[in-house]
Amino acid sequence: MSDIINALKQSFQDRFGSGGRIHLVRAPGRVNLIGEHTDYNDGFVFPMAIEPEILIVCRARQDGMIRLGTTLYPDETVEFSVQKEIVVDQPKWANYMRGVAAGLIAAGLPVCGMDALFGNTLPSGGGLSSSAALEVGTATAILMLSGDKLDPSRLALICQKAEHEYANMPCGIMDQTIVASGRAGHAILLDCRDLTKHFVPIDAKELRVVICNTMVKHELSDGAYAQRRKQCEEGVAYFQKFLPQVKALRDVTLHDVLEAKGKLSDVIFRRCRHVVGENDRTQRAAQLLADRQYESAGELMVQSHNSLRDDYEVSCPELDFLVEEAMKVKGVYGARMTGGGFGGCIVALVQPRSVAALTDHLMEQYPRRFKIKPVVFSTTATAGASVVE
């Protein structure tokens, strides 16, 4: 890692010049262990921050200019002023940072100029929340250079708003919350209605988290996300006719859903069954992991995947194959797709001694079936975004 940091610092000086005090900020990615498509239904999610991260080398400026670069696009440098209106512009990758700077200014926080170079060990577009890492990392760097701090929950809300307004992505609050609030050695059971957090220990000596990236992203994902949200809203509208206390599917019980079978359309019924069941599975899985009941927690992960595949219909053949193959390996407690679906990653809970066997198995079987080489890595729960130096 020291070689990566030194190379990034040298690239920073090559691009922005030497002099001044240089700082280093890190912002992790995240994986959601269970609780998918529940966040926008006021439900529960169970994410943890992971070891792959975004690194930011930065330096304060006194002229109000923010200059940005990324190792992903070595020929591009973006500039804008914090003393003028910050607008959506090209290139698109910089809109996450533009939105964060604008959000901090709108919140009345001091924002100074800065030079910043972003280095990434976090795969973009893999469902591991590189966008939230960019946002929270940017906010952490700006606040540090401006001599200010912010409560992690408030910081997460500012970053979420930036993604809504500057990247045009109507994301929930999970990603920004875990990247801002992660605690080393813990996952977070997050209530997406009131943002309360319950930290659950993840002992790296007993449990490893293995992530396998399918390296595919099917095109229908964007429209399908909006469609699923609309279908959930249709379900809420139905239940509100009989249950006025219902504000979101979070407020509906599985009994309520089963009673509605034949009254709701089959599609809306299955969407509701997934969300209501997933909320229950997520809360139970968090308690089981806290009690070190790994086999039972793993069974809930598989149930979650099956529900996402059959009731919510957001899986794909690549994800289904990886989950099925992962569960063939001794020492794997559970596996499921993670993220929005239609590609991206699976996540598995694994005994430490079985990590190598699982990795080798997936690296052998997936290319044989799909002619694609996956990316597989093992991680444990890390801390949220922080200033390293």
C-alpha positions as semicolon CSV with decimal commas, in nm:
position;residue;x (nm);y (nm);z (nm)
1;M;0,000;0,000;0,000
2;S;0,287;0,240;0,074
3;D;0,403;0,202;-0,287
4;I;0,054;0,291;-0,412
5;I;0,039;0,598;-0,186
6;N;0,386;0,716;-0,288
7;A;0,302;0,673;-0,656
8;L;-0,022;0,868;-0,607
9;K;0,162;1,151;-0,429
10;Q;0,414;1,168;-0,712
11;S;0,135;1,177;-0,970
12;F;-0,028;1,458;-0,769
13;Q;0,290;1,667;-0,781
14;D;0,339;1,593;-1,151
15;R;-0,010;1,720;-1,223
16;F;-0,054;2,006;-0,975
17;G;0,302;2,104;-0,886
18;S;0,502;2,078;-0,566
19;G;0,487;2,288;-0,250
20;G;0,236;2,325;0,030
21;R;0,124;2,062;0,279
22;I;-0,015;1,750;0,116
23;H;-0,277;1,536;0,292
24;L;-0,415;1,186;0,234
25;V;-0,781;1,088;0,276
26;R;-0,932;0,741;0,231
27;A;-1,293;0,640;0,168
28;P;-1,392;0,272;0,157
29;G;-1,636;0,092;-0,066
30;R;-1,915;-0,108;0,087
31;V;-2,097;-0,436;0,045
32;N;-2,449;-0,508;0,164
33;L;-2,461;-0,843;0,342
34;I;-2,841;-0,865;0,323
35;G;-3,133;-0,625;0,278
36;E;-3,174;-0,548;-0,093
37;H;-3,429;-0,305;-0,241
38;T;-3,555;-0,233;0,110
39;D;-3,391;0,108;0,155
40;Y;-3,640;0,305;-0,055
41;N;-3,922;0,122;0,124
42;D;-3,819;0,266;0,464
43;G;-3,678;-0,074;0,554
44;F;-3,360;-0,227;0,695
45;V;-3,020;-0,286;0,534
46;F;-2,706;-0,454;0,667
47;P;-2,393;-0,316;0,499
48;M;-2,028;-0,301;0,599
49;A;-1,737;-0,092;0,474
50;I;-1,476;-0,298;0,285
51;E;-1,100;-0,282;0,233
52;P;-1,094;-0,170;-0,135
53;E;-1,106;0,209;-0,119
54;I;-1,060;0,541;-0,286
55;L;-0,750;0,741;-0,188
56;I;-0,739;1,119;-0,222
57;V;-0,417;1,319;-0,217
58;C;-0,513;1,682;-0,162
59;R;-0,381;2,029;-0,079
60;A;-0,557;2,352;0,016
61;R;-0,579;2,649;-0,222
62;Q;-0,641;3,009;-0,123
63;D;-0,812;3,127;-0,444
64;G;-1,140;2,934;-0,410
65;M;-1,060;2,710;-0,707
66;I;-1,111;2,333;-0,688
67;R;-0,895;2,136;-0,930
68;L;-0,963;1,763;-0,962
69;G;-0,791;1,471;-1,129
70;T;-0,830;1,095;-1,126
71;T;-0,595;0,813;-1,211
72;L;-0,878;0,663;-1,418
73;Y;-0,852;0,953;-1,667
74;P;-0,491;1,076;-1,649
75;D;-0,538;1,337;-1,924
76;E;-0,838;1,511;-1,764
77;T;-0,826;1,790;-1,505
78;V;-1,146;1,958;-1,390
79;E;-1,166;2,309;-1,244
80;F;-1,448;2,507;-1,083
81;S;-1,475;2,787;-0,827
82;V;-1,648;2,763;-0,490
83;Q;-1,710;3,139;-0,517
84;K;-1,947;3,093;-0,811
85;E;-2,255;2,880;-0,873
86;I;-2,150;2,517;-0,919
87;V;-2,341;2,352;-1,202
88;V;-2,364;2,005;-1,357
89;D;-2,107;1,979;-1,635
90;Q;-1,872;1,749;-1,822
91;P;-1,695;1,520;-1,752
92;K;-1,965;1,327;-1,568
93;W;-1,732;1,171;-1,310
94;A;-1,664;1,513;-1,159
95;N;-2,032;1,583;-1,094
96;Y;-2,015;1,379;-0,773
97;M;-1,748;1,616;-0,642
98;R;-1,924;1,926;-0,777
99;G;-2,244;1,820;-0,599
100;V;-2,066;1,767;-0,268
101;A;-1,895;2,107;-0,278
102;A;-2,226;2,274;-0,365
103;G;-2,402;2,084;-0,086
104;L;-2,149;2,186;0,178
105;I;-2,179;2,550;0,069
106;A;-2,561;2,531;0,078
107;A;-2,538;2,388;0,431
108;G;-2,347;2,699;0,540
109;L;-2,015;2,524;0,589
110;P;-1,680;2,686;0,503
111;V;-1,542;2,549;0,176
112;C;-1,191;2,638;0,064
113;G;-1,027;2,569;-0,269
114;M;-0,821;2,254;-0,315
115;D;-0,617;2,046;-0,554
116;A;-0,712;1,676;-0,533
117;L;-0,608;1,359;-0,712
118;F;-0,826;1,050;-0,673
119;G;-0,674;0,702;-0,686
120;N;-0,900;0,398;-0,695
121;T;-0,859;0,037;-0,582
122;L;-1,238;0,013;-0,584
123;P;-1,392;-0,118;-0,908
124;S;-1,624;0,136;-1,069
125;G;-1,970;0,007;-1,160
126;G;-1,933;-0,317;-0,964
127;G;-2,205;-0,244;-0,709
128;L;-1,955;-0,168;-0,432
129;S;-2,051;0,199;-0,411
130;S;-1,759;0,378;-0,570
131;S;-1,991;0,679;-0,612
132;A;-2,059;0,711;-0,236
133;A;-1,686;0,668;-0,168
134;L;-1,614;0,955;-0,409
135;E;-1,875;1,174;-0,242
136;V;-1,789;1,105;0,121
137;G;-1,416;1,116;0,046
138;T;-1,454;1,453;-0,125
139;A;-1,656;1,591;0,167
140;T;-1,402;1,458;0,419
141;A;-1,115;1,622;0,228
142;I;-1,290;1,958;0,190
143;L;-1,394;1,969;0,556
144;M;-1,044;1,877;0,673
145;L;-0,878;2,144;0,457
146;S;-1,137;2,399;0,570
147;G;-1,078;2,315;0,937
148;D;-1,426;2,178;1,002
149;K;-1,598;1,850;1,093
150;L;-1,949;1,720;1,043
151;D;-2,166;1,456;1,208
152;P;-2,147;1,144;0,983
153;S;-2,526;1,123;0,948
154;R;-2,550;1,484;0,828
155;L;-2,252;1,434;0,598
156;A;-2,424;1,127;0,446
157;L;-2,741;1,327;0,375
158;I;-2,544;1,601;0,199
159;C;-2,368;1,342;-0,015
160;Q;-2,695;1,166;-0,096
161;K;-2,844;1,496;-0,209
162;A;-2,538;1,554;-0,428
163;E;-2,596;1,221;-0,603
164;H;-2,964;1,299;-0,654
165;E;-2,911;1,647;-0,794
166;Y;-2,574;1,629;-0,970
167;A;-2,554;1,266;-1,084
168;N;-2,931;1,227;-1,136
169;M;-2,936;0,902;-0,940
170;P;-3,225;0,866;-0,689
171;C;-3,024;0,647;-0,448
172;G;-3,124;0,556;-0,094
173;I;-2,922;0,660;0,209
174;M;-2,744;0,328;0,278
175;D;-2,428;0,378;0,074
176;Q;-2,335;0,722;0,202
177;T;-2,419;0,622;0,560
178;I;-2,193;0,318;0,574
179;V;-1,904;0,495;0,396
180;A;-1,929;0,785;0,643
181;S;-2,009;0,584;0,958
182;G;-1,839;0,247;0,914
183;R;-1,664;0,098;1,215
184;A;-1,373;-0,143;1,185
185;G;-1,477;-0,500;1,263
186;H;-1,849;-0,423;1,241
187;A;-2,141;-0,426;1,001
188;I;-2,431;-0,184;1,052
189;L;-2,799;-0,272;1,078
190;L;-2,939;0,054;0,946
191;D;-3,301;0,161;0,982
192;C;-3,360;0,360;0,663
193;R;-3,661;0,536;0,813
194;D;-3,504;0,706;1,115
195;L;-3,134;0,634;1,032
196;T;-3,067;0,463;1,364
197;K;-2,765;0,231;1,352
198;H;-2,693;-0,092;1,536
199;F;-2,331;-0,206;1,507
200;V;-2,282;-0,583;1,482
201;P;-1,932;-0,735;1,531
202;I;-1,780;-0,927;1,239
203;D;-1,484;-1,123;1,376
204;A;-1,224;-1,163;1,099
205;K;-1,076;-1,464;1,280
206;E;-1,407;-1,649;1,244
207;L;-1,558;-1,502;0,930
208;R;-1,440;-1,362;0,600
209;V;-1,650;-1,189;0,338
210;V;-1,575;-1,292;-0,020
211;I;-1,696;-1,075;-0,307
212;C;-1,706;-1,198;-0,667
213;N;-1,769;-0,953;-0,950
214;T;-1,949;-1,099;-1,253
215;M;-1,791;-0,825;-1,469
216;V;-2,127;-0,777;-1,642
217;K;-2,397;-0,513;-1,617
218;H;-2,711;-0,575;-1,819
219;E;-2,855;-0,268;-1,987
220;L;-3,214;-0,296;-1,859
221;S;-3,101;-0,216;-1,504
222;D;-3,169;0,160;-1,503
223;G;-3,531;0,148;-1,617
224;A;-3,600;-0,161;-1,406
225;Y;-3,494;0,019;-1,088
226;A;-3,746;0,298;-1,143
227;Q;-4,008;0,038;-1,237
228;R;-3,954;-0,155;-0,913
229;R;-3,994;0,161;-0,708
230;K;-4,323;0,237;-0,886
231;Q;-4,447;-0,117;-0,826
232;C;-4,374;-0,086;-0,455
233;E;-4,568;0,242;-0,449
234;E;-4,862;0,065;-0,611
235;G;-4,848;-0,195;-0,336
236;V;-4,846;0,075;-0,068
237;A;-5,147;0,246;-0,227
238;Y;-5,341;-0,084;-0,209
239;F;-5,262;-0,150;0,158
240;Q;-5,340;0,209;0,257
241;K;-5,705;0,150;0,162
242;F;-5,738;-0,091;0,455
243;L;-5,443;0,003;0,677
244;P;-5,420;0,383;0,707
245;Q;-5,105;0,356;0,923
246;V;-4,909;0,222;0,623
247;K;-4,666;0,481;0,487
248;A;-4,429;0,237;0,313
249;L;-4,394;-0,139;0,266
250;R;-4,192;-0,129;0,588
251;D;-4,529;-0,101;0,769
252;V;-4,683;-0,408;0,604
253;T;-4,663;-0,757;0,759
254;L;-4,617;-1,083;0,574
255;H;-4,968;-1,178;0,689
256;D;-5,100;-0,862;0,520
257;V;-4,923;-0,956;0,199
258;L;-5,048;-1,314;0,197
259;E;-5,401;-1,192;0,262
260;A;-5,372;-0,976;-0,051
261;K;-5,288;-1,268;-0,281
262;G;-5,538;-1,274;-0,566
263;K;-5,638;-0,915;-0,494
264;L;-5,311;-0,763;-0,606
265;S;-5,175;-0,842;-0,950
266;D;-4,924;-1,128;-0,941
267;V;-4,631;-0,894;-1,012
268;I;-4,721;-0,642;-0,740
269;F;-4,789;-0,926;-0,495
270;R;-4,442;-1,075;-0,554
271;R;-4,269;-0,738;-0,528
272;C;-4,438;-0,676;-0,193
273;R;-4,361;-1,028;-0,071
274;H;-3,992;-0,975;-0,142
275;V;-3,965;-0,640;0,038
276;V;-4,162;-0,747;0,345
277;G;-3,978;-1,079;0,366
278;E;-3,641;-0,913;0,311
279;N;-3,696;-0,671;0,598
280;D;-3,763;-0,966;0,827
281;R;-3,463;-1,163;0,696
282;T;-3,232;-0,865;0,741
283;Q;-3,321;-0,807;1,103
284;R;-3,295;-1,177;1,183
285;A;-2,962;-1,214;1,002
286;A;-2,811;-0,926;1,198
287;Q;-2,913;-1,088;1,526
288;L;-2,787;-1,429;1,415
289;L;-2,448;-1,286;1,320
290;A;-2,429;-1,106;1,653
291;D;-2,494;-1,446;1,817
292;R;-2,233;-1,612;1,588
293;Q;-2,501;-1,836;1,437
294;Y;-2,329;-1,831;1,099
295;E;-2,507;-2,127;0,939
296;S;-2,851;-1,983;1,008
297;A;-2,746;-1,637;0,887
298;G;-2,610;-1,796;0,570
299;E;-2,943;-1,971;0,506
300;L;-3,117;-1,633;0,517
301;M;-2,870;-1,498;0,260
302;V;-2,962;-1,777;0,019
303;Q;-3,332;-1,713;0,082
304;S;-3,268;-1,346;0,007
305;H;-3,108;-1,432;-0,326
306;N;-3,391;-1,664;-0,422
307;S;-3,643;-1,392;-0,344
308;L;-3,450;-1,134;-0,547
309;R;-3,436;-1,382;-0,834
310;D;-3,797;-1,504;-0,828
311;D;-4,011;-1,236;-0,663
312;Y;-3,822;-0,914;-0,739
313;E;-3,670;-1,039;-1,065
314;V;-3,346;-0,839;-1,048
315;S;-3,095;-1,122;-1,073
316;C;-2,937;-1,260;-1,391
317;P;-2,783;-1,593;-1,504
318;E;-2,431;-1,485;-1,407
319;L;-2,530;-1,396;-1,050
320;D;-2,743;-1,711;-1,011
321;F;-2,456;-1,929;-1,132
322;L;-2,203;-1,775;-0,890
323;V;-2,436;-1,815;-0,592
324;E;-2,508;-2,177;-0,682
325;E;-2,139;-2,256;-0,730
326;A;-2,035;-2,076;-0,410
327;M;-2,274;-2,289;-0,207
328;K;-2,105;-2,606;-0,334
329;V;-1,782;-2,518;-0,151
330;K;-1,736;-2,654;0,201
331;G;-1,704;-2,376;0,456
332;V;-1,933;-2,130;0,275
333;Y;-2,218;-2,035;0,507
334;G;-2,425;-1,834;0,260
335;A;-2,413;-1,637;-0,065
336;R;-2,636;-1,393;-0,248
337;M;-2,635;-1,120;-0,508
338;T;-2,561;-0,778;-0,362
339;G;-2,652;-0,438;-0,504
340;G;-2,925;-0,336;-0,745
341;G;-2,894;-0,645;-0,961
342;F;-2,874;-0,740;-1,331
343;G;-2,499;-0,790;-1,285
344;G;-2,239;-0,666;-1,042
345;C;-2,133;-0,882;-0,748
346;I;-2,224;-1,166;-0,520
347;V;-2,124;-1,169;-0,154
348;A;-2,048;-1,482;0,050
349;L;-1,989;-1,547;0,421
350;V;-1,700;-1,789;0,448
351;Q;-1,483;-1,965;0,702
352;P;-1,132;-1,813;0,676
353;R;-0,979;-2,151;0,588
354;S;-1,220;-2,188;0,293
355;V;-1,145;-1,857;0,122
356;A;-0,880;-2,001;-0,109
357;A;-1,097;-2,298;-0,208
358;L;-1,392;-2,072;-0,288
359;T;-1,177;-1,830;-0,485
360;D;-1,020;-2,109;-0,691
361;H;-1,357;-2,271;-0,757
362;L;-1,523;-1,953;-0,884
363;M;-1,218;-1,854;-1,088
364;E;-1,230;-2,194;-1,258
365;Q;-1,604;-2,247;-1,307
366;Y;-1,726;-1,899;-1,406
367;P;-1,500;-1,855;-1,713
368;R;-1,586;-2,211;-1,818
369;R;-1,956;-2,121;-1,822
370;F;-1,954;-1,756;-1,939
371;K;-1,612;-1,704;-2,103
372;I;-1,553;-1,411;-1,864
373;K;-1,283;-1,386;-1,598
374;P;-1,437;-1,271;-1,267
375;V;-1,271;-1,060;-0,999
376;V;-1,272;-1,233;-0,660
377;F;-1,139;-1,094;-0,335
378;S;-1,170;-1,146;0,038
379;T;-1,231;-0,862;0,281
380;T;-1,344;-0,782;0,630
381;A;-1,525;-0,486;0,786
382;T;-1,323;-0,163;0,790
383;A;-1,370;0,189;0,923
384;G;-1,551;0,464;0,736
385;A;-1,385;0,756;0,557
386;S;-1,099;0,920;0,742
387;V;-0,800;1,152;0,716
388;V;-0,486;0,935;0,702
389;E;-0,230;1,216;0,714
